[in-house]
XYZ file of N, CA and C in Angstrom:
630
model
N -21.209 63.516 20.565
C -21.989 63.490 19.334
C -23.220 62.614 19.523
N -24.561 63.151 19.563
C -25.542 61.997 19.399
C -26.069 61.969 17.714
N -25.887 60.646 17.091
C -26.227 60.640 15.588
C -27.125 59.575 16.209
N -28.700 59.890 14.994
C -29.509 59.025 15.222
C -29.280 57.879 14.294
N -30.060 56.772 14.231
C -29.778 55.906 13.097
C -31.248 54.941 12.771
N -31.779 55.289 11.511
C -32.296 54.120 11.456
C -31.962 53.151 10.709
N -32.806 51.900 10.673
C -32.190 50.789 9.912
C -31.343 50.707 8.460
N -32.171 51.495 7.821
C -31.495 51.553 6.501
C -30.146 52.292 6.156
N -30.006 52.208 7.442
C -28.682 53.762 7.524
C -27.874 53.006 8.050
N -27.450 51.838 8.567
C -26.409 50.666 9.283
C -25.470 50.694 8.527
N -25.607 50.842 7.451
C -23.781 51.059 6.638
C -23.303 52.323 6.715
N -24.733 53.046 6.788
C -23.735 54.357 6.497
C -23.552 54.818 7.957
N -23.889 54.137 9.515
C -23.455 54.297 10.203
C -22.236 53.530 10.855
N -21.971 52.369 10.320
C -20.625 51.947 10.433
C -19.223 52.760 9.607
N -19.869 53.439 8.556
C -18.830 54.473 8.024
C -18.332 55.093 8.698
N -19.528 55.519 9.542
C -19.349 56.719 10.468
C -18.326 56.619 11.801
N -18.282 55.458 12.221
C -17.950 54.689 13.345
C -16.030 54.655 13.067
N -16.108 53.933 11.507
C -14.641 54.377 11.004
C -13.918 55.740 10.881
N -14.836 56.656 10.646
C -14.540 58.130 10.976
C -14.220 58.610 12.154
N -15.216 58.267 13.011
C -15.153 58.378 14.527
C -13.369 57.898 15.330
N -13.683 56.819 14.543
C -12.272 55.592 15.231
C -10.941 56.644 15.010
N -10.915 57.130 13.194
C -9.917 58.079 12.921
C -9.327 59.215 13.418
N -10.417 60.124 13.247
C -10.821 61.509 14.269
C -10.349 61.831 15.188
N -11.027 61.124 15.989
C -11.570 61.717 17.503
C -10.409 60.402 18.548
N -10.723 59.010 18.380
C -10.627 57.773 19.022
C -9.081 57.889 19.265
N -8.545 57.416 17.860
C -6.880 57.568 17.432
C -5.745 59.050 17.689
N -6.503 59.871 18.160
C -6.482 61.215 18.485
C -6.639 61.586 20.408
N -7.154 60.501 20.623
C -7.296 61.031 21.934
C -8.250 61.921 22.564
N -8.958 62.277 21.529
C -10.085 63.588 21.809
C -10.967 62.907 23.006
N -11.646 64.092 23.791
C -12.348 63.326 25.042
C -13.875 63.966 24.517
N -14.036 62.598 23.871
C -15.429 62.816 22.886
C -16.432 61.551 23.565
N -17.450 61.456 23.243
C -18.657 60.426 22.998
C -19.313 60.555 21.885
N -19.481 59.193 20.755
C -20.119 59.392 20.507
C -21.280 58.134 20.662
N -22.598 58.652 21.048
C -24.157 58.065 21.300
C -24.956 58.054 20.051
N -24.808 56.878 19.965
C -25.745 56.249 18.725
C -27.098 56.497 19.075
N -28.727 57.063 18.445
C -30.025 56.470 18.980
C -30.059 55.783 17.887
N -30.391 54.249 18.145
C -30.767 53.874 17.521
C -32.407 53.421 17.630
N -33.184 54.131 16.158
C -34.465 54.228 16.105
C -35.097 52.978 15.442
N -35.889 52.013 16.214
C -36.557 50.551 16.014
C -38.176 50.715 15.329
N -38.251 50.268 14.412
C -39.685 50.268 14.126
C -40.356 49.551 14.576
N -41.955 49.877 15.018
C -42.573 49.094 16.093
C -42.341 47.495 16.279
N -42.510 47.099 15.208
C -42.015 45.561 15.042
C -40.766 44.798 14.911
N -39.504 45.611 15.333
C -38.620 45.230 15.029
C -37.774 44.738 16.073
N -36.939 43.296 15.880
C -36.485 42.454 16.536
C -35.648 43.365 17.210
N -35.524 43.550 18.666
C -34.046 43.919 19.422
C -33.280 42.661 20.275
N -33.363 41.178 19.630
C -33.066 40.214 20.921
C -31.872 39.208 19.675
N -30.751 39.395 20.448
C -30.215 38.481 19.971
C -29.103 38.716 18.501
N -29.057 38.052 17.628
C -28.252 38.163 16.017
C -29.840 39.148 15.544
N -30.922 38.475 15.770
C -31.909 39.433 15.052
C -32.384 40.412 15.335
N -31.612 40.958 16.501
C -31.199 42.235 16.533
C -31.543 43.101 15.486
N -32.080 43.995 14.702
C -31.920 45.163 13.568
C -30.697 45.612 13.456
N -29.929 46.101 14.808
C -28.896 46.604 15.028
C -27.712 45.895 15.526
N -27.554 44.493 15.568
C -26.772 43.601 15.546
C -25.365 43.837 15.074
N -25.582 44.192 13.779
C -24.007 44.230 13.006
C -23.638 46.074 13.642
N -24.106 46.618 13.829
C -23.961 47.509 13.966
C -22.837 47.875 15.568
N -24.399 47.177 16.402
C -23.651 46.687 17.960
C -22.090 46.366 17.533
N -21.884 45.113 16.982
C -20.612 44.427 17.288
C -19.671 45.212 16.415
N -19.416 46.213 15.546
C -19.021 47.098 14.990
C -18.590 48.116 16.249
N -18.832 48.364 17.149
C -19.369 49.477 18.045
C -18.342 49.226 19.153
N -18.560 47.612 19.317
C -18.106 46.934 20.678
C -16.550 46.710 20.306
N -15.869 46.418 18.971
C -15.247 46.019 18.368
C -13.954 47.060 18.919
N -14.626 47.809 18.175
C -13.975 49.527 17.801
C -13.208 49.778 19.271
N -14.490 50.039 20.300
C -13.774 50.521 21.266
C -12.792 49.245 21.921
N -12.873 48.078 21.871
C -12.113 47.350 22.685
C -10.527 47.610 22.052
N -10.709 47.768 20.599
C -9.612 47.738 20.063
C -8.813 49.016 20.493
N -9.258 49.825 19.952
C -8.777 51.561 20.288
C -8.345 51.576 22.211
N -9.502 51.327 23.097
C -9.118 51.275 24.232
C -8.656 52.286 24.687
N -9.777 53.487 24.357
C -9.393 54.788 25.158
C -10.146 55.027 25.764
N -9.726 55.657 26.982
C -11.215 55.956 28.055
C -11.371 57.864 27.950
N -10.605 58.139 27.087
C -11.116 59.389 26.052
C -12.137 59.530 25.318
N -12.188 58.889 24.123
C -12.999 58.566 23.916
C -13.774 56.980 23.548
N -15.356 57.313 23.537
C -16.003 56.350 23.537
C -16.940 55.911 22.734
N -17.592 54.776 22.414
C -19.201 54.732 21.445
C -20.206 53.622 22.654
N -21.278 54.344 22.370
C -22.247 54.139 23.148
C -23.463 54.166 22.394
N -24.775 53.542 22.972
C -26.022 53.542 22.319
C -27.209 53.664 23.255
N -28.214 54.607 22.613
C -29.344 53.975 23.386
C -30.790 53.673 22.669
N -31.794 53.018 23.114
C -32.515 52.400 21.924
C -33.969 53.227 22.139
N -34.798 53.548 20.833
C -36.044 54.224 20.829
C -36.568 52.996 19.371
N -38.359 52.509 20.348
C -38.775 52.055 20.040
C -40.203 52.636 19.065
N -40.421 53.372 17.987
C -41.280 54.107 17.528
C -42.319 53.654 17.674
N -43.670 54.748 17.719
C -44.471 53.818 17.096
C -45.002 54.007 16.105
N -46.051 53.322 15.848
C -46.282 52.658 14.886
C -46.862 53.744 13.466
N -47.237 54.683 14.401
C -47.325 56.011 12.966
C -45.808 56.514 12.183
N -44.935 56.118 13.300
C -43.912 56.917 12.798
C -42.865 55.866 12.481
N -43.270 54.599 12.169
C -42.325 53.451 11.397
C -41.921 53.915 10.169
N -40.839 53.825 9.713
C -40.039 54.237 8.599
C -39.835 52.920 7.681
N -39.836 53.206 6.364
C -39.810 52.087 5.527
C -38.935 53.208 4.273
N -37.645 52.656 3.789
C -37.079 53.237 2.783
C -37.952 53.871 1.673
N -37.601 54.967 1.267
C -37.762 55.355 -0.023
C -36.813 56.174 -0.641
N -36.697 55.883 -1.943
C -35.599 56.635 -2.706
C -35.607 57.912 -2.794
N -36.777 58.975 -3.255
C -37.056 59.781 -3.517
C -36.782 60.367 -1.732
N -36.501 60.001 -0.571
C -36.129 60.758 0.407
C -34.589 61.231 0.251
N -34.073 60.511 -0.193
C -32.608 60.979 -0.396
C -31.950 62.094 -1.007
N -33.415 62.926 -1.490
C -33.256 64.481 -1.800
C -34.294 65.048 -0.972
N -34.448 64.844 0.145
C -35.073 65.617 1.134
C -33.757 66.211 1.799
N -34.113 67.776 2.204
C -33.032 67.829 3.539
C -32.627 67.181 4.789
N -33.745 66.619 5.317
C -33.470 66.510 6.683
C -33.171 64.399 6.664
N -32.246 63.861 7.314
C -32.007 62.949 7.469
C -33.380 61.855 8.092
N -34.353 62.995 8.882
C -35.242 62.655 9.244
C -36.589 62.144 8.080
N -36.303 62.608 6.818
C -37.514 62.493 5.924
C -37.984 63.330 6.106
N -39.702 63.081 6.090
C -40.943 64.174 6.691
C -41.356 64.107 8.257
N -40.373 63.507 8.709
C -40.216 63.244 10.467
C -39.706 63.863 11.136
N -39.269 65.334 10.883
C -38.088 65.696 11.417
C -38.672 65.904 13.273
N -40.013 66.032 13.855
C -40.158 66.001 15.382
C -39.747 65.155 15.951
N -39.125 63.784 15.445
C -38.540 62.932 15.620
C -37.028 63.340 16.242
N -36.243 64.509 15.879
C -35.341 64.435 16.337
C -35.019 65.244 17.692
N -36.759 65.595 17.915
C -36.486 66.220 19.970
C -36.843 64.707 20.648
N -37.325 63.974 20.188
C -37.176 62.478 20.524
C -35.925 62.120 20.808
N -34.850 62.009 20.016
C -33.782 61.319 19.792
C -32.849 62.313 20.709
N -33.169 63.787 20.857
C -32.097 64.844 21.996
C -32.993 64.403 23.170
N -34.015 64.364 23.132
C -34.662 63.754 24.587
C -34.272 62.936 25.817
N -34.218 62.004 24.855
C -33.766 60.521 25.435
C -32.348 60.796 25.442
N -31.341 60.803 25.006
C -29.991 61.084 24.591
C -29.411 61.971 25.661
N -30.053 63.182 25.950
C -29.634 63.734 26.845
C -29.610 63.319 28.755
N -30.562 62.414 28.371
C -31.031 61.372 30.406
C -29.036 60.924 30.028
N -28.485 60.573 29.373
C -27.479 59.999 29.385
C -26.015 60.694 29.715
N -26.176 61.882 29.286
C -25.427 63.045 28.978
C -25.204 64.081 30.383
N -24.250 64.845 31.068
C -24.223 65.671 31.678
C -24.398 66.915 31.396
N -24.770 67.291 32.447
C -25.588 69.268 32.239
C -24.472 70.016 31.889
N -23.220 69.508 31.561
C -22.113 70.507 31.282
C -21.698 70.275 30.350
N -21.692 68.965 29.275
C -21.455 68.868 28.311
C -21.675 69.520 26.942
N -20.919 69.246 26.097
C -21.000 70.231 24.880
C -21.453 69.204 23.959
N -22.974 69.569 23.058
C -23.128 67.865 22.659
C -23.838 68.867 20.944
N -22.769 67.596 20.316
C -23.152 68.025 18.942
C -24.407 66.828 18.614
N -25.418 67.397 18.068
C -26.229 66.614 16.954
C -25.948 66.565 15.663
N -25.991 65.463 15.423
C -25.314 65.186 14.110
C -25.651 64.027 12.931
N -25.482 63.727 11.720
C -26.009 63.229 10.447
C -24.710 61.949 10.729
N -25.555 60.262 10.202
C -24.364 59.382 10.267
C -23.992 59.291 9.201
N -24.533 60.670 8.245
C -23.802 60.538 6.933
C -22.543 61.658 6.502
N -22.432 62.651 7.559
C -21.816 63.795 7.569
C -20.200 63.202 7.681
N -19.500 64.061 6.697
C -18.239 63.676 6.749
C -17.259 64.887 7.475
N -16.429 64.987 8.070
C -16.142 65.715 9.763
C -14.507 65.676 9.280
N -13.947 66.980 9.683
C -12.366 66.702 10.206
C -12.294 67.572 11.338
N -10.841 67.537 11.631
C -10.572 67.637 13.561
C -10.863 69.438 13.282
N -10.726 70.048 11.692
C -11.342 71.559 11.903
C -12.517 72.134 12.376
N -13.786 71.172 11.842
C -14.804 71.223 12.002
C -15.134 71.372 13.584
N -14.599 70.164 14.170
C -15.365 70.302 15.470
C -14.396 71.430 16.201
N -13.206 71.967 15.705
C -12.575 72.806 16.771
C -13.442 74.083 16.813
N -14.415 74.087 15.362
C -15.470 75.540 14.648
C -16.679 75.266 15.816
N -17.272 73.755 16.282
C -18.019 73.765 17.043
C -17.735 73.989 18.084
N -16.378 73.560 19.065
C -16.378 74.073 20.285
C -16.384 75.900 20.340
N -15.753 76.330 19.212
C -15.182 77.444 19.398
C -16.468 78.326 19.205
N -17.603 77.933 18.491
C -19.023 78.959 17.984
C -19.603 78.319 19.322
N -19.489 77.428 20.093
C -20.672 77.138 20.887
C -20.165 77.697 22.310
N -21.459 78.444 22.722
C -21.109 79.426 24.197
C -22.034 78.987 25.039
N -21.339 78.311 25.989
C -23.010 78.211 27.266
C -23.741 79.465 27.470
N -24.879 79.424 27.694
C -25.861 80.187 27.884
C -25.836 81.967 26.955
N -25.118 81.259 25.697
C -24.914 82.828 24.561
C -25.551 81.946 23.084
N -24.692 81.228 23.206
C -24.821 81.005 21.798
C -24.685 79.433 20.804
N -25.707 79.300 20.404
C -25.820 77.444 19.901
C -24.795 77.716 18.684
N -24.749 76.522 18.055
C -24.104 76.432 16.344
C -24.414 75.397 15.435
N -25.145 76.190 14.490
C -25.931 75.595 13.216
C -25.362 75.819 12.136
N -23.908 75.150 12.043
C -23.812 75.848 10.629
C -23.991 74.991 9.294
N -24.390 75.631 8.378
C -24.924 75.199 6.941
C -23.858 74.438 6.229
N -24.446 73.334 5.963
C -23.567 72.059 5.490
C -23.866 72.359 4.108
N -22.698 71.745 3.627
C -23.228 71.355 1.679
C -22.766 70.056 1.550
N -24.624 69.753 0.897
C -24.448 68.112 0.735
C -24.252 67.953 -0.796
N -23.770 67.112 -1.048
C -23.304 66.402 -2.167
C -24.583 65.742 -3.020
N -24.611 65.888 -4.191
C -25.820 65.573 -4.709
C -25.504 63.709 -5.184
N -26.637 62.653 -4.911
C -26.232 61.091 -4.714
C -25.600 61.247 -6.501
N -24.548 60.256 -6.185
C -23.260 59.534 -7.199
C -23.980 59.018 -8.297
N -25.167 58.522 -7.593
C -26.415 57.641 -8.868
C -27.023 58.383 -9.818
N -27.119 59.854 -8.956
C -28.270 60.981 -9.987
C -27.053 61.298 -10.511
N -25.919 61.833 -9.968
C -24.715 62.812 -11.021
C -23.909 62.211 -12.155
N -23.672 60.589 -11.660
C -22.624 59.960 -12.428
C -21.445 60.277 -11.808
N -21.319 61.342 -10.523
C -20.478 61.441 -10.070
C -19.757 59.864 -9.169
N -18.526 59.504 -9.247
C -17.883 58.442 -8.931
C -16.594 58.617 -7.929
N -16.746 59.703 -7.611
C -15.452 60.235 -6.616
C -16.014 59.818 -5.364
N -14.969 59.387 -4.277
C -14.713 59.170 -3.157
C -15.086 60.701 -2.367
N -16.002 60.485 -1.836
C -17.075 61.489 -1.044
C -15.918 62.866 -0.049
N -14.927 62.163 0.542
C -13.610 63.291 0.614
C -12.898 63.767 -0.316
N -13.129 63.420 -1.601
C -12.130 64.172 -2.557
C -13.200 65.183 -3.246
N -14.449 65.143 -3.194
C -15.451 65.577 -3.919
C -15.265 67.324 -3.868
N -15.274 67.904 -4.801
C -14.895 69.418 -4.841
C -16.310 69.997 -4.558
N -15.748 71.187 -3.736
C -17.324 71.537 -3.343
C -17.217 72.902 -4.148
N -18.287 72.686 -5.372
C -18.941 73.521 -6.414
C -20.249 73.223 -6.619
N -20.919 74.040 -7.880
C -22.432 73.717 -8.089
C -22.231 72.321 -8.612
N -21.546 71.808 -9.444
C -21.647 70.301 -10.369
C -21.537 69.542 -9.185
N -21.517 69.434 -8.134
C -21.043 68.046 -7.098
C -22.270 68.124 -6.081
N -22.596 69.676 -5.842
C -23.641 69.908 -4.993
C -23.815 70.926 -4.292
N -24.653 71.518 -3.198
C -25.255 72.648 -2.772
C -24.892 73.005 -1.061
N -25.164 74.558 -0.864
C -25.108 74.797 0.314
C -26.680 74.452 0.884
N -27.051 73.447 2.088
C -28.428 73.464 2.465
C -29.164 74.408 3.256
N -29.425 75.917 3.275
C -29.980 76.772 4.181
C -31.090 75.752 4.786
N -31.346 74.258 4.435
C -33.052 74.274 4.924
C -32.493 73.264 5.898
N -31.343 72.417 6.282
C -30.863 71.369 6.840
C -30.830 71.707 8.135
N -30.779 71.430 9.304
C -30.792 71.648 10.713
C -30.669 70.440 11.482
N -30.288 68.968 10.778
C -29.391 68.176 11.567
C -28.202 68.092 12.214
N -27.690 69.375 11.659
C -26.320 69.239 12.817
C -26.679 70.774 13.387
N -26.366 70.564 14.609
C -26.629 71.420 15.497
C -26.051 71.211 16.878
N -25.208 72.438 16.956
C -24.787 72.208 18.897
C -25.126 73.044 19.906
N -24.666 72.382 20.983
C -25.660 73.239 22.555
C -25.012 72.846 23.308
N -25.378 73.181 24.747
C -24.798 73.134 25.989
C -25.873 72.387 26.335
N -25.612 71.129 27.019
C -27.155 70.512 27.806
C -27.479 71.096 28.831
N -27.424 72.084 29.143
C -27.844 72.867 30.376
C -28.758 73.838 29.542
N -28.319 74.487 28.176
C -29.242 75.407 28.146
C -30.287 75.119 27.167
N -30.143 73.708 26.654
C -31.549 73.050 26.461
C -32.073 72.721 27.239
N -31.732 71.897 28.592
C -32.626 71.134 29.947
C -33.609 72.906 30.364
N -32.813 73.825 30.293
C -33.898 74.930 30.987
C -34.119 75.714 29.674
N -34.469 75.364 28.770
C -35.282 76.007 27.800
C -34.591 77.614 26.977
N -32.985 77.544 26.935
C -32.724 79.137 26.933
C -32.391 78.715 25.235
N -33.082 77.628 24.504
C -32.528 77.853 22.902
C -33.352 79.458 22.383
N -34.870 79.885 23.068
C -34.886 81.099 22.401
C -34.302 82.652 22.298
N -33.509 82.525 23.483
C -32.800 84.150 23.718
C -31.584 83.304 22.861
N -31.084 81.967 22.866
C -30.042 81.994 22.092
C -30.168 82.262 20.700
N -30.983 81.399 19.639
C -31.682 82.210 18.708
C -31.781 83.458 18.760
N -31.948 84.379 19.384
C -32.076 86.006 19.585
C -30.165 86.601 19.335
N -29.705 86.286 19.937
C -28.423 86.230 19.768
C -27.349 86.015 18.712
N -27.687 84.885 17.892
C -27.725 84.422 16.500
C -27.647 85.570 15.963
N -28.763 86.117 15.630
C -29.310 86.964 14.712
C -29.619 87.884 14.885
């Protein structure tokens, strides 16, 4: 799994990390998952003032405890620049893409991510806000074909607890119109073969798709 992360997203990527631990970790699955974590030009990487500090020791924690060489959590760091520094806003949290209005940002984040990764691996991209069970990913190994066929399938996100008044625990949440929507426009989660991104075959796979 590579999930990107930026700063304002550190809780909701330690959520994620507890998911991960559940899942995949406690399960035995022979998974990775690779954090990018995305730094704004000015932002501390040395030390507690770290940006990603609590996050790190969350990370380091996890695996010492679990102690599977199945699976793992890992990171690697992208330093933006300075056009593409991110600063919260509310009104993004009804955008589709996790990215904001950044979404070229995320062949950045498969870029780099993949120097790490082997040409045979099966590597999901993925949201550190997306909530996952062991069905889901058996739908990704099983839709994803080396050199046939990627898998994009259409998530439904939950509309925020703040706008609905909704107060339910994000796994119990019934998926109807009152809770929230299917996203045709979302394309953060997405899987591939790193082989047939490294040689360029996502367009006959697209062809295939459809």
């Amino acid at each position: 799994m590579i999930v990107p992360v930026f700063t304002y997203r550190i809780d909701d990527a330690i959520e994620f990390i507890a998911r991960y631990e559940e899942i995949c970790m406690q399960n035995k699955d022979s998974t990775t998952l690779m954090f990018v974590l995305l730094y704004n030009s000015d932002a501390s990487n040395k030390g507690e003032s770290d940006a990603f500090y609590r996050l790190k020791n969350v990370a380091i924690a996890t695996s010492k405890k679990i102690k599977n060489d199945d699976s793992r959590i890992a990171w690697v760091s992208i330093r933006l620049p300075v056009e593409y520094d991110y600063s919260y806003r509310e009104s993004d949290e009804m955008l589709s893409s996790l990215y904001a209005n950044q979404e070229i940002l995320s062949l950045a984040v498969t870029d780099l991510a993949l120097r790490k990764i082997g040409l045979e691996s099966l590597v999901l991209h993925f949201s550190n806000v997306a909530h996952f069970k062991n069905d889901f990913l058996n739908r990704v190994r099983m839709n994803t074909i080396q050199g046939f066929q990627i898998f994009s399938p259409v998530g439904f996100m939950s509309f925020p607890c703040k706008h609905t008044s909704l107060c339910n625990v994000c796994e119990n949440c019934d998926v109807s119109q009152s809770t929230g929507y299917f996203d045709r426009r979302n394309y953060d989660v997405i899987s591939f073969y790193t082989r047939d991104y490294v040689e360029g075959n996502f367009y006959m796979l697209y062809i295939n798709l459809y």
